[in-house]
Amino acid sequence: MRNAKLLCLTLLALLLSACGVNPVTGKKEIQFVSEAQEIKIGEQNYAPTKQSEGGDFDVLPDLTVYINEVGKKLAAVSDRQLPYEFVVLNNPVPNAWALPGGKIAVNVGLLSELQNEAELAAVLGHEIVHAAARHGAKAQERGTIMQVGLAAAQIGAAISDVDSTVANLAVQGAGVGAQMIQQKYGRDQELESDEYGMKYMKLAGYDPQGAITLQETFVRLSQQGGAKSQSFIEGLFASHPPSEERVAKNKATAQRLGLGGDLGKDRYQARLQPFRKIEPAYKKFDEAMTAARKKEYTKAESLVQEAIKIEPREGRFHEFLGEMKLAQKKPEEALPYYQKAIDLNSDYFGSYLGAGVAQYQAGNKARAEEWLTKSVELLPTAPAAYYLGTISRDRGDRTKAMEYFRAAAGSQSQIGQRAAAEFVRMDLPQNPGNYVATQGQIDPQGRVVVVVQNRAPAPLVGIQVTPVLVDASGRIVQQGQPVVFRSAVQPGQQAAAQTGINSIAQEQLPYLRFRVDGAKVAE
């Protein structure tokens, strides 16, 4: 009771000390994350998040120059000065996102759908408000509050250090940024970002009409079917859902601000013209990926070769050809394509990852380790960690191998499961008790039964436990015969067996323990 009161008083003190004023709305709010922390969060997560979202659109770097020109004009009139940064990503899914601290990205797939610079300003202004109004930081603060409560509830209840909690392929914290940009903003935050984003548009000289036509287009796309609509649903609409309410609110805001200003249609189309010329190549690439998902590899390769004829500078096209060869179990043929991709874009993790896997499968582990390590420097992933763990294990470096396998096991992917099994296989001989839980029960005939539960991420066989009787201080005073479970026990499943102990005094039951002596990962 005393501890509970102390916890409540501590939380109350934290809440009182964390009151602040929102720099955009001027409203009072709880602020656990400082501005310096916001900026640090953005800086730490920007590079890996860009990597996980496709990497910079290096084929046309002038697009990022253009986006920065428009973004800086809006940032200059925002209610909060942050180290804003804008980038165009090589991702066909229409989307835009902001990290805390003002790190903002726009997918090239969204740029191709906009009609004028005012619509671009509406997108960037909206994202600037998400950063300026601390929407991302608020999500972090809500997470902090939840973690405090969960930590208090779970003390003494932890059952194992083998736990897969990180989704996707990114590991070791590299997926944190991806989780932040995939979060769905609340209705009030979306309306707030629309309203203040339009205010910034007007102050920067743009016609707020661009925000209205933008939302009208989004609503129309959300209501119709087709591939384009689905692409928006998978991208922008997942975190920024459109609605008739947003259109109506934008119209009201535009009337209040005053219509008129720069639409910048001709300027936008002129700056997008270089991309329009090569856009057919990316459409061919989309078709190739669709064919590849159907395992139509010959068709996929043909389509990408057509794309390369249109735009030979795109490293992702060559990387894809390498992936096709790997899918067909031809690692040696994949290597030249990956090398070409690396030559064209030396700052993208995917080409190094694919090349490392191809080198490993071709039997060149030294070269594989070099390229896999480079991929991890850009974005730590489960596949890279798994293969680096395998290389370290085969070299006899048990400690390093287990570090890699543990990292890869943090991914809830198929290769993450394989890594988890490898980690368990290496750790099990020394620490079988970490993976097997035990409990003693008395059956209706008064005999002692031991129940085991497999808490490993892989099936176990040969689980061996020994019943021991301890005294009040925990010292063993009596030991029974070992009990062996010869059948496989699946992850999370239980099995029971007789111990051979036919009777035990009721008062002794709390002192009965079961020592886990060993187990093996089922092959």
Short mmCIF file of C-alpha atoms in Angstrom, two decimals:
data_model
loop_
_atom_site.label_atom_id
_atom_site.label_comp_id
_atom_site.label_asym_id
_atom_site.label_seq_id
_atom_site.Cartn_x
_atom_site.Cartn_y
_atom_site.Cartn_z
CA MET A 1 0.00 0.00 0.00
CA ARG A 2 2.84 2.35 0.93
CA ASN A 3 4.64 1.58 -2.34
CA ALA A 4 1.47 2.28 -4.31
CA LYS A 5 1.08 5.68 -2.62
CA LEU A 6 4.73 6.46 -3.28
CA LEU A 7 4.30 5.57 -6.97
CA CYS A 8 1.19 7.80 -7.24
CA LEU A 9 3.00 10.73 -5.58
CA THR A 10 5.99 10.25 -7.89
CA LEU A 11 3.78 10.23 -10.99
CA LEU A 12 1.91 13.31 -9.72
CA ALA A 13 5.19 15.16 -9.23
CA LEU A 14 6.27 14.21 -12.75
CA LEU A 15 2.99 15.44 -14.21
CA LEU A 16 3.19 18.79 -12.39
CA SER A 17 6.81 19.34 -13.45
CA ALA A 18 6.07 18.40 -17.07
CA CYS A 19 3.42 21.03 -17.84
CA GLY A 20 4.16 23.17 -20.88
CA VAL A 21 2.60 25.24 -23.67
CA ASN A 22 2.16 23.88 -27.18
CA PRO A 23 4.22 26.11 -29.48
CA VAL A 24 1.60 26.03 -32.24
CA THR A 25 -1.77 26.09 -30.49
CA GLY A 26 -0.70 27.92 -27.33
CA LYS A 27 -2.61 25.40 -25.22
CA LYS A 28 -1.26 24.01 -21.98
CA GLU A 29 -0.25 20.35 -22.11
CA ILE A 30 1.92 17.75 -20.43
CA GLN A 31 5.38 17.61 -22.00
CA PHE A 32 7.73 14.84 -20.89
CA VAL A 33 9.87 15.07 -24.04
CA SER A 34 12.01 18.21 -24.23
CA GLU A 35 12.82 20.01 -27.48
CA ALA A 36 16.39 18.76 -27.30
CA GLN A 37 15.08 15.21 -26.94
CA GLU A 38 12.70 15.69 -29.88
CA ILE A 39 15.55 16.82 -32.09
CA LYS A 40 17.72 13.92 -30.94
CA ILE A 41 14.93 11.41 -31.66
CA GLY A 42 14.60 12.76 -35.18
CA GLU A 43 18.32 12.83 -35.84
CA GLN A 44 18.84 9.29 -34.55
CA ASN A 45 15.98 7.80 -36.54
CA TYR A 46 16.03 9.81 -39.77
CA ALA A 47 18.78 7.88 -41.58
CA PRO A 48 17.55 4.34 -40.76
CA THR A 49 13.93 5.31 -41.41
CA LYS A 50 14.84 6.71 -44.82
CA GLN A 51 16.67 3.48 -45.57
CA SER A 52 13.70 1.35 -44.52
CA GLU A 53 11.38 3.50 -46.64
CA GLY A 54 13.33 3.16 -49.89
CA GLY A 55 16.35 5.43 -49.51
CA ASP A 56 16.96 8.85 -51.06
CA PHE A 57 15.77 9.38 -54.64
CA ASP A 58 19.31 9.86 -55.93
CA VAL A 59 18.52 9.53 -59.62
CA LEU A 60 17.10 13.07 -59.56
CA PRO A 61 18.65 14.89 -56.58
CA ASP A 62 17.19 18.17 -57.86
CA LEU A 63 13.78 16.97 -56.68
CA THR A 64 15.00 17.01 -53.09
CA VAL A 65 16.51 20.48 -53.73
CA TYR A 66 13.07 21.63 -54.92
CA ILE A 67 11.23 20.09 -51.97
CA ASN A 68 13.64 21.82 -49.61
CA GLU A 69 13.02 25.16 -51.33
CA VAL A 70 9.27 24.88 -50.78
CA GLY A 71 9.63 23.35 -47.32
CA LYS A 72 12.02 26.04 -46.07
CA LYS A 73 9.60 28.80 -47.18
CA LEU A 74 6.88 27.21 -45.05
CA ALA A 75 9.19 26.43 -42.14
CA ALA A 76 10.29 30.07 -42.05
CA VAL A 77 6.74 31.18 -41.15
CA SER A 78 5.92 28.31 -38.81
CA ASP A 79 5.20 28.88 -35.13
CA ARG A 80 8.25 26.90 -34.10
CA GLN A 81 11.78 27.00 -35.43
CA LEU A 82 13.35 23.57 -35.65
CA PRO A 83 16.22 22.16 -37.78
CA TYR A 84 13.75 21.26 -40.54
CA GLU A 85 14.99 18.96 -43.27
CA PHE A 86 13.14 17.66 -46.31
CA VAL A 87 13.94 14.73 -48.60
CA VAL A 88 12.38 12.81 -51.50
CA LEU A 89 12.43 9.02 -51.06
CA ASN A 90 12.65 6.33 -53.73
CA ASN A 91 9.28 4.84 -52.83
CA PRO A 92 6.31 4.51 -55.23
CA VAL A 93 3.73 4.37 -52.42
CA PRO A 94 2.11 7.83 -52.09
CA ASN A 95 3.06 8.99 -48.62
CA ALA A 96 4.71 11.71 -46.57
CA TRP A 97 5.82 11.69 -42.95
CA ALA A 98 7.51 13.71 -40.22
CA LEU A 99 9.69 12.62 -37.32
CA PRO A 100 9.98 14.64 -34.11
CA GLY A 101 12.37 17.55 -34.49
CA GLY A 102 11.36 18.44 -38.06
CA LYS A 103 12.78 15.61 -40.18
CA ILE A 104 10.31 15.29 -43.09
CA ALA A 105 10.15 12.99 -46.11
CA VAL A 106 7.96 12.76 -49.19
CA ASN A 107 7.79 9.65 -51.37
CA VAL A 108 8.28 10.25 -55.07
CA GLY A 109 5.06 8.29 -55.55
CA LEU A 110 3.13 11.14 -53.91
CA LEU A 111 4.85 13.87 -55.93
CA SER A 112 3.69 12.28 -59.16
CA GLU A 113 0.06 12.66 -58.02
CA LEU A 114 0.16 16.36 -57.14
CA GLN A 115 -0.94 19.03 -59.62
CA ASN A 116 0.73 22.21 -58.44
CA GLU A 117 3.14 23.70 -55.91
CA ALA A 118 0.30 24.84 -53.65
CA GLU A 119 -0.74 21.21 -53.19
CA LEU A 120 2.87 20.34 -52.41
CA ALA A 121 2.90 23.21 -49.90
CA ALA A 122 -0.26 21.77 -48.33
CA VAL A 123 1.47 18.40 -47.88
CA LEU A 124 4.66 19.91 -46.45
CA GLY A 125 2.81 22.42 -44.29
CA HIS A 126 0.72 19.61 -42.84
CA GLU A 127 3.85 17.62 -41.95
CA ILE A 128 5.59 20.70 -40.53
CA VAL A 129 2.68 21.11 -38.11
CA HIS A 130 2.96 17.47 -37.02
CA ALA A 131 6.55 18.27 -36.02
CA ALA A 132 5.98 21.81 -34.72
CA ALA A 133 2.90 20.90 -32.66
CA ARG A 134 4.74 17.95 -31.09
CA HIS A 135 2.37 15.30 -32.44
CA GLY A 136 5.16 12.74 -32.72
CA ALA A 137 6.55 13.74 -29.33
CA LYS A 138 3.09 13.31 -27.81
CA ALA A 139 2.99 9.76 -29.10
CA GLN A 140 6.35 9.16 -27.42
CA GLU A 141 5.01 10.64 -24.19
CA ARG A 142 1.94 8.41 -24.27
CA GLY A 143 4.26 5.46 -24.77
CA THR A 144 6.36 6.54 -21.80
CA ILE A 145 3.28 6.73 -19.56
CA MET A 146 2.17 3.27 -20.68
CA GLN A 147 5.63 1.83 -20.05
CA VAL A 148 5.65 3.17 -16.49
CA GLY A 149 2.33 1.43 -15.80
CA LEU A 150 3.37 -1.80 -17.44
CA ALA A 151 6.68 -1.91 -15.61
CA ALA A 152 4.88 -1.55 -12.29
CA ALA A 153 2.47 -4.34 -13.23
CA GLN A 154 5.11 -6.78 -14.48
CA ILE A 155 7.62 -6.72 -11.65
CA GLY A 156 8.22 -10.31 -10.64
CA ALA A 157 6.11 -11.66 -13.49
CA ALA A 158 8.79 -11.97 -16.20
CA ILE A 159 9.13 -15.55 -17.33
CA SER A 160 11.83 -15.47 -19.98
CA ASP A 161 14.30 -13.20 -21.74
CA VAL A 162 13.39 -14.81 -25.06
CA ASP A 163 10.84 -12.43 -26.50
CA SER A 164 10.14 -11.25 -30.04
CA THR A 165 8.63 -7.79 -29.97
CA VAL A 166 10.08 -5.89 -32.95
CA ALA A 167 8.00 -6.16 -36.11
CA ASN A 168 9.28 -6.24 -39.70
CA LEU A 169 12.90 -6.94 -40.64
CA ALA A 170 14.60 -3.99 -38.94
CA VAL A 171 16.30 -4.86 -35.65
CA GLN A 172 18.21 -3.26 -32.76
CA GLY A 173 16.04 -0.17 -32.60
CA ALA A 174 16.24 0.51 -36.35
CA GLY A 175 12.48 -0.01 -36.62
CA VAL A 176 11.59 2.70 -34.08
CA GLY A 177 11.34 5.42 -36.74
CA ALA A 178 9.22 3.18 -38.94
CA GLN A 179 6.83 2.62 -36.05
CA MET A 180 6.57 6.38 -35.50
CA ILE A 181 5.76 7.21 -39.12
CA GLN A 182 3.23 4.38 -39.36
CA GLN A 183 1.23 5.57 -36.38
CA LYS A 184 -2.25 6.85 -37.16
CA TYR A 185 -2.78 10.42 -36.04
CA GLY A 186 -5.98 11.26 -34.21
CA ARG A 187 -8.78 13.26 -35.77
CA ASP A 188 -7.95 16.39 -33.78
CA GLN A 189 -4.29 16.22 -34.76
CA GLU A 190 -5.13 15.83 -38.45
CA LEU A 191 -7.53 18.79 -38.38
CA GLU A 192 -4.98 20.82 -36.43
CA SER A 193 -2.28 20.05 -39.00
CA ASP A 194 -4.61 21.00 -41.85
CA GLU A 195 -5.59 24.30 -40.24
CA TYR A 196 -2.14 25.52 -39.21
CA GLY A 197 -0.57 24.12 -42.36
CA MET A 198 -2.93 26.30 -44.39
CA LYS A 199 -1.98 29.26 -42.22
CA TYR A 200 1.68 28.65 -43.11
CA MET A 201 0.73 28.32 -46.78
CA LYS A 202 -0.96 31.73 -46.75
CA LEU A 203 1.94 33.38 -44.91
CA ALA A 204 4.38 31.90 -47.45
CA GLY A 205 2.34 33.30 -50.33
CA TYR A 206 0.47 30.18 -51.48
CA ASP A 207 -3.22 29.94 -52.32
CA PRO A 208 -4.97 27.89 -49.58
CA GLN A 209 -7.11 26.46 -52.38
CA GLY A 210 -4.32 23.95 -52.87
CA ALA A 211 -5.17 22.32 -49.53
CA ILE A 212 -8.83 22.04 -50.57
CA THR A 213 -8.18 20.43 -53.95
CA LEU A 214 -5.63 18.12 -52.32
CA GLN A 215 -8.15 16.80 -49.79
CA GLU A 216 -10.90 16.57 -52.40
CA THR A 217 -8.61 14.37 -54.50
CA PHE A 218 -7.79 12.20 -51.48
CA VAL A 219 -11.48 11.76 -50.59
CA ARG A 220 -12.30 10.82 -54.17
CA LEU A 221 -9.49 8.27 -54.26
CA SER A 222 -10.55 6.78 -50.92
CA GLN A 223 -14.07 6.19 -52.26
CA GLN A 224 -13.16 4.53 -55.54
CA GLY A 225 -11.47 1.23 -56.25
CA GLY A 226 -8.50 0.45 -58.43
CA ALA A 227 -4.76 0.16 -58.03
CA LYS A 228 -4.21 3.87 -57.43
CA SER A 229 -6.74 3.95 -54.62
CA GLN A 230 -5.20 0.85 -53.04
CA SER A 231 -1.75 2.42 -53.22
CA PHE A 232 -2.96 5.49 -51.32
CA ILE A 233 -4.73 3.28 -48.76
CA GLU A 234 -1.48 1.41 -48.14
CA GLY A 235 0.44 4.68 -47.87
CA LEU A 236 -0.85 8.12 -47.00
CA PHE A 237 -4.36 7.12 -45.94
CA ALA A 238 -3.06 4.62 -43.38
CA SER A 239 -1.71 7.43 -41.17
CA HIS A 240 -3.59 10.43 -42.63
CA PRO A 241 -7.16 9.28 -43.34
CA PRO A 242 -9.09 11.68 -45.61
CA SER A 243 -12.68 12.70 -44.93
CA GLU A 244 -15.43 15.04 -46.07
CA GLU A 245 -15.04 16.74 -42.69
CA ARG A 246 -11.46 17.67 -43.53
CA VAL A 247 -12.56 19.11 -46.89
CA ALA A 248 -15.27 21.20 -45.21
CA LYS A 249 -12.88 22.40 -42.50
CA ASN A 250 -10.29 23.34 -45.13
CA LYS A 251 -12.87 25.36 -47.05
CA ALA A 252 -13.84 27.22 -43.89
CA THR A 253 -10.19 27.87 -43.04
CA ALA A 254 -9.51 29.15 -46.57
CA GLN A 255 -12.43 31.59 -46.31
CA ARG A 256 -11.10 32.87 -43.01
CA LEU A 257 -7.54 33.22 -44.30
CA GLY A 258 -8.65 34.64 -47.63
CA LEU A 259 -8.40 32.87 -50.96
CA GLY A 260 -5.83 33.95 -53.49
CA GLY A 261 -2.12 33.53 -53.77
CA ASP A 262 0.34 31.42 -55.72
CA LEU A 263 -0.78 28.04 -57.08
CA GLY A 264 2.49 27.49 -58.92
CA LYS A 265 1.12 25.00 -61.43
CA ASP A 266 3.52 25.75 -64.27
CA ARG A 267 6.49 25.92 -61.92
CA TYR A 268 5.60 22.57 -60.33
CA GLN A 269 5.13 20.83 -63.65
CA ALA A 270 8.44 22.24 -64.91
CA ARG A 271 10.34 21.00 -61.85
CA LEU A 272 8.65 17.57 -62.14
CA GLN A 273 9.33 17.31 -65.88
CA PRO A 274 12.60 15.34 -65.52
CA PHE A 275 10.74 12.77 -63.44
CA ARG A 276 7.83 12.63 -65.88
CA LYS A 277 10.31 11.59 -68.58
CA ILE A 278 11.55 8.57 -66.61
CA GLU A 279 8.29 7.77 -64.80
CA PRO A 280 7.43 5.02 -67.34
CA ALA A 281 10.51 3.15 -66.12
CA TYR A 282 9.14 3.05 -62.58
CA LYS A 283 5.77 1.90 -63.83
CA LYS A 284 7.53 -0.97 -65.61
CA PHE A 285 9.30 -1.70 -62.34
CA ASP A 286 5.96 -1.85 -60.49
CA GLU A 287 4.71 -4.35 -63.09
CA ALA A 288 7.88 -6.39 -62.63
CA MET A 289 7.38 -6.58 -58.88
CA THR A 290 3.81 -7.75 -59.41
CA ALA A 291 5.05 -10.47 -61.75
CA ALA A 292 7.76 -11.48 -59.29
CA ARG A 293 5.20 -11.92 -56.49
CA LYS A 294 3.49 -14.41 -58.81
CA LYS A 295 6.89 -16.11 -59.37
CA GLU A 296 6.80 -15.11 -63.03
CA TYR A 297 10.52 -14.45 -62.97
CA THR A 298 11.17 -14.39 -66.71
CA LYS A 299 8.43 -11.80 -67.21
CA ALA A 300 9.69 -9.76 -64.25
CA GLU A 301 13.24 -9.71 -65.58
CA SER A 302 12.05 -8.65 -69.04
CA LEU A 303 10.05 -5.77 -67.60
CA VAL A 304 12.99 -4.53 -65.55
CA GLN A 305 15.27 -4.68 -68.56
CA GLU A 306 12.77 -2.39 -70.30
CA ALA A 307 12.89 -0.08 -67.30
CA ILE A 308 16.69 0.00 -67.43
CA LYS A 309 16.58 1.07 -71.09
CA ILE A 310 14.52 4.10 -70.04
CA GLU A 311 16.51 4.90 -66.87
CA PRO A 312 19.86 3.05 -66.62
CA ARG A 313 21.00 5.07 -63.57
CA GLU A 314 18.47 3.51 -61.15
CA GLY A 315 20.31 1.09 -58.87
CA ARG A 316 17.09 -0.44 -57.60
CA PHE A 317 16.41 -1.91 -61.05
CA HIS A 318 19.73 -3.76 -61.06
CA GLU A 319 19.26 -4.81 -57.45
CA PHE A 320 15.92 -6.32 -58.43
CA LEU A 321 17.58 -8.42 -61.15
CA GLY A 322 19.93 -9.74 -58.48
CA GLU A 323 16.94 -10.64 -56.33
CA MET A 324 15.40 -12.53 -59.23
CA LYS A 325 18.55 -14.63 -59.62
CA LEU A 326 18.64 -15.33 -55.89
CA ALA A 327 14.99 -16.39 -56.02
CA GLN A 328 15.96 -18.87 -58.73
CA LYS A 329 18.88 -20.25 -56.63
CA LYS A 330 21.51 -18.66 -58.89
CA PRO A 331 23.69 -16.64 -56.49
CA GLU A 332 26.69 -16.41 -58.83
CA GLU A 333 24.52 -14.86 -61.54
CA ALA A 334 23.07 -12.43 -59.01
CA LEU A 335 26.43 -10.92 -58.02
CA PRO A 336 27.10 -8.73 -61.11
CA TYR A 337 23.66 -7.13 -60.76
CA TYR A 338 24.22 -6.33 -57.11
CA GLN A 339 27.66 -4.90 -57.89
CA LYS A 340 26.11 -2.65 -60.53
CA ALA A 341 23.47 -1.52 -58.03
CA ILE A 342 26.18 -0.69 -55.48
CA ASP A 343 28.16 1.22 -58.11
CA LEU A 344 25.08 3.32 -58.94
CA ASN A 345 23.91 3.88 -55.37
CA SER A 346 26.52 3.19 -52.72
CA ASP A 347 24.36 4.51 -49.87
CA TYR A 348 21.46 2.04 -49.93
CA PHE A 349 21.46 -0.97 -47.63
CA GLY A 350 19.41 -3.27 -49.87
CA SER A 351 22.08 -3.85 -52.50
CA TYR A 352 24.72 -4.70 -49.88
CA LEU A 353 22.31 -7.04 -48.11
CA GLY A 354 21.41 -8.90 -51.29
CA ALA A 355 25.04 -9.04 -52.38
CA GLY A 356 26.07 -10.40 -48.98
CA VAL A 357 23.45 -13.15 -49.10
CA ALA A 358 24.48 -14.02 -52.67
CA GLN A 359 28.15 -14.22 -51.67
CA TYR A 360 27.27 -16.43 -48.70
CA GLN A 361 25.24 -18.79 -50.86
CA ALA A 362 28.05 -18.84 -53.42
CA GLY A 363 30.45 -19.97 -50.69
CA ASN A 364 32.47 -16.74 -50.32
CA LYS A 365 31.96 -16.05 -46.63
CA ALA A 366 34.68 -13.40 -46.32
CA ARG A 367 33.13 -11.22 -49.02
CA ALA A 368 29.67 -11.96 -47.64
CA GLU A 369 30.70 -10.72 -44.20
CA GLU A 370 32.10 -7.51 -45.69
CA TRP A 371 28.93 -6.61 -47.59
CA LEU A 372 26.55 -7.76 -44.87
CA THR A 373 28.41 -5.62 -42.35
CA LYS A 374 28.09 -2.62 -44.67
CA SER A 375 24.35 -3.22 -44.96
CA VAL A 376 24.03 -3.31 -41.16
CA GLU A 377 25.85 0.02 -40.89
CA LEU A 378 23.12 1.55 -43.06
CA LEU A 379 20.17 -0.39 -41.63
CA PRO A 380 20.38 -3.33 -39.19
CA THR A 381 18.11 -6.10 -40.46
CA ALA A 382 17.25 -9.62 -39.42
CA PRO A 383 18.58 -11.30 -42.61
CA ALA A 384 21.96 -9.58 -42.27
CA ALA A 385 22.20 -10.43 -38.58
CA TYR A 386 21.20 -14.04 -39.26
CA TYR A 387 23.87 -14.61 -41.91
CA LEU A 388 26.53 -12.75 -39.91
CA GLY A 389 25.60 -14.94 -36.95
CA THR A 390 25.99 -18.05 -39.07
CA ILE A 391 29.39 -16.89 -40.32
CA SER A 392 30.53 -16.15 -36.75
CA ARG A 393 29.24 -19.51 -35.51
CA ASP A 394 31.05 -21.42 -38.26
CA ARG A 395 34.22 -19.49 -37.40
CA GLY A 396 33.91 -20.58 -33.78
CA ASP A 397 33.07 -17.15 -32.40
CA ARG A 398 30.22 -18.25 -30.15
CA THR A 399 29.77 -14.91 -28.37
CA LYS A 400 29.50 -12.89 -31.57
CA ALA A 401 27.22 -15.46 -33.19
CA MET A 402 24.81 -15.33 -30.27
CA GLU A 403 24.77 -11.52 -30.39
CA TYR A 404 23.78 -11.62 -34.04
CA PHE A 405 21.20 -14.36 -33.57
CA ARG A 406 19.66 -12.54 -30.63
CA ALA A 407 19.41 -9.35 -32.70
CA ALA A 408 17.83 -11.16 -35.65
CA ALA A 409 15.39 -12.94 -33.35
CA GLY A 410 13.89 -9.54 -32.56
CA SER A 411 12.20 -9.63 -35.96
CA GLN A 412 8.84 -11.36 -36.18
CA SER A 413 9.76 -12.68 -39.61
CA GLN A 414 10.52 -16.16 -40.84
CA ILE A 415 14.25 -15.54 -40.75
CA GLY A 416 13.81 -14.07 -37.28
CA GLN A 417 12.31 -17.37 -36.19
CA ARG A 418 15.26 -19.23 -37.69
CA ALA A 419 17.65 -16.96 -35.84
CA ALA A 420 15.77 -17.50 -32.60
CA ALA A 421 16.08 -21.26 -33.06
CA GLU A 422 19.83 -20.92 -33.66
CA PHE A 423 20.23 -18.77 -30.56
CA VAL A 424 18.33 -21.28 -28.46
CA ARG A 425 20.36 -24.15 -29.92
CA MET A 426 23.59 -22.45 -28.82
CA ASP A 427 22.34 -21.21 -25.44
CA LEU A 428 20.28 -24.23 -24.40
CA PRO A 429 23.12 -26.48 -23.19
CA GLN A 430 24.26 -23.84 -20.68
CA ASN A 431 20.89 -22.39 -19.68
CA PRO A 432 18.08 -24.96 -20.19
CA GLY A 433 16.12 -23.43 -17.32
CA ASN A 434 15.66 -20.23 -19.31
CA TYR A 435 13.46 -22.07 -21.81
CA VAL A 436 11.55 -24.65 -19.76
CA ALA A 437 9.10 -23.78 -17.00
CA THR A 438 8.11 -26.46 -14.50
CA GLN A 439 5.36 -27.02 -11.96
CA GLY A 440 4.49 -29.88 -9.63
CA GLN A 441 0.94 -31.17 -9.26
CA ILE A 442 -0.72 -33.99 -7.35
CA ASP A 443 -3.04 -36.28 -9.32
CA PRO A 444 -6.25 -37.84 -7.87
CA GLN A 445 -4.26 -40.88 -6.70
CA GLY A 446 -1.92 -38.69 -4.67
CA ARG A 447 1.04 -39.13 -7.04
CA VAL A 448 3.30 -36.22 -7.95
CA VAL A 449 3.18 -35.13 -11.61
CA VAL A 450 5.57 -32.67 -13.21
CA VAL A 451 4.24 -30.32 -15.90
CA VAL A 452 6.71 -28.62 -18.24
CA GLN A 453 6.08 -25.74 -20.62
CA ASN A 454 8.27 -24.91 -23.60
CA ARG A 455 9.02 -21.19 -23.51
CA ALA A 456 11.55 -21.32 -26.33
CA PRO A 457 10.68 -20.13 -29.86
CA ALA A 458 11.48 -23.61 -31.23
CA PRO A 459 10.21 -27.14 -30.47
CA LEU A 460 12.21 -28.96 -27.78
CA VAL A 461 12.91 -32.67 -27.27
CA GLY A 462 14.66 -34.60 -24.54
CA ILE A 463 13.58 -32.24 -21.79
CA GLN A 464 15.04 -33.63 -18.57
CA VAL A 465 14.02 -32.43 -15.12
CA THR A 466 14.90 -33.66 -11.64
CA PRO A 467 12.58 -33.30 -8.64
CA VAL A 468 14.31 -31.84 -5.60
CA LEU A 469 13.08 -31.04 -2.11
CA VAL A 470 14.45 -27.87 -0.56
CA ASP A 471 14.38 -26.46 2.93
CA ALA A 472 13.16 -23.03 4.00
CA SER A 473 16.44 -21.46 2.91
CA GLY A 474 16.30 -23.06 -0.55
CA ARG A 475 18.99 -25.69 -0.01
CA ILE A 476 18.45 -29.13 -1.53
CA VAL A 477 17.77 -31.74 1.12
CA GLN A 478 16.52 -34.58 -1.08
CA GLN A 479 16.70 -35.42 -4.79
CA GLY A 480 14.55 -37.77 -6.88
CA GLN A 481 15.13 -39.63 -10.14
CA PRO A 482 15.40 -37.61 -13.40
CA VAL A 483 12.28 -37.44 -15.60
CA VAL A 484 12.81 -37.32 -19.39
CA PHE A 485 10.23 -36.09 -21.94
CA ARG A 486 11.20 -37.86 -25.15
CA SER A 487 8.46 -36.44 -27.39
CA ALA A 488 8.79 -32.95 -28.88
CA VAL A 489 7.08 -30.12 -27.03
CA GLN A 490 6.06 -27.25 -29.30
CA PRO A 491 6.62 -23.59 -28.37
CA GLY A 492 4.13 -22.50 -25.74
CA GLN A 493 2.82 -26.05 -25.26
CA GLN A 494 2.84 -28.16 -22.09
CA ALA A 495 3.52 -31.80 -21.32
CA ALA A 496 3.10 -33.83 -18.12
CA ALA A 497 4.77 -36.95 -16.72
CA GLN A 498 4.79 -39.03 -13.56
CA THR A 499 7.76 -38.39 -11.29
CA GLY A 500 7.71 -41.73 -9.51
CA ILE A 501 6.96 -39.96 -6.23
CA ASN A 502 3.82 -41.68 -4.98
CA SER A 503 3.11 -39.56 -1.96
CA ILE A 504 4.19 -36.34 -0.38
CA ALA A 505 3.03 -34.49 2.69
CA GLN A 506 0.87 -31.51 1.85
CA GLU A 507 3.10 -29.21 3.89
CA GLN A 508 6.09 -30.31 1.80
CA LEU A 509 4.54 -29.43 -1.57
CA PRO A 510 5.65 -25.75 -1.50
CA TYR A 511 9.23 -26.99 -1.08
CA LEU A 512 9.17 -29.30 -4.09
CA ARG A 513 11.17 -27.95 -7.05
CA PHE A 514 12.07 -29.29 -10.46
CA ARG A 515 15.57 -28.59 -11.75
CA VAL A 516 15.83 -28.41 -15.53
CA ASP A 517 18.90 -30.46 -16.45
CA GLY A 518 18.75 -30.33 -20.23
CA ALA A 519 16.84 -30.15 -23.50
CA LYS A 520 17.52 -30.09 -27.24
CA VAL A 521 16.05 -28.18 -30.16
CA ALA A 522 14.04 -30.61 -32.26
CA GLU A 523 15.56 -31.03 -35.73
#
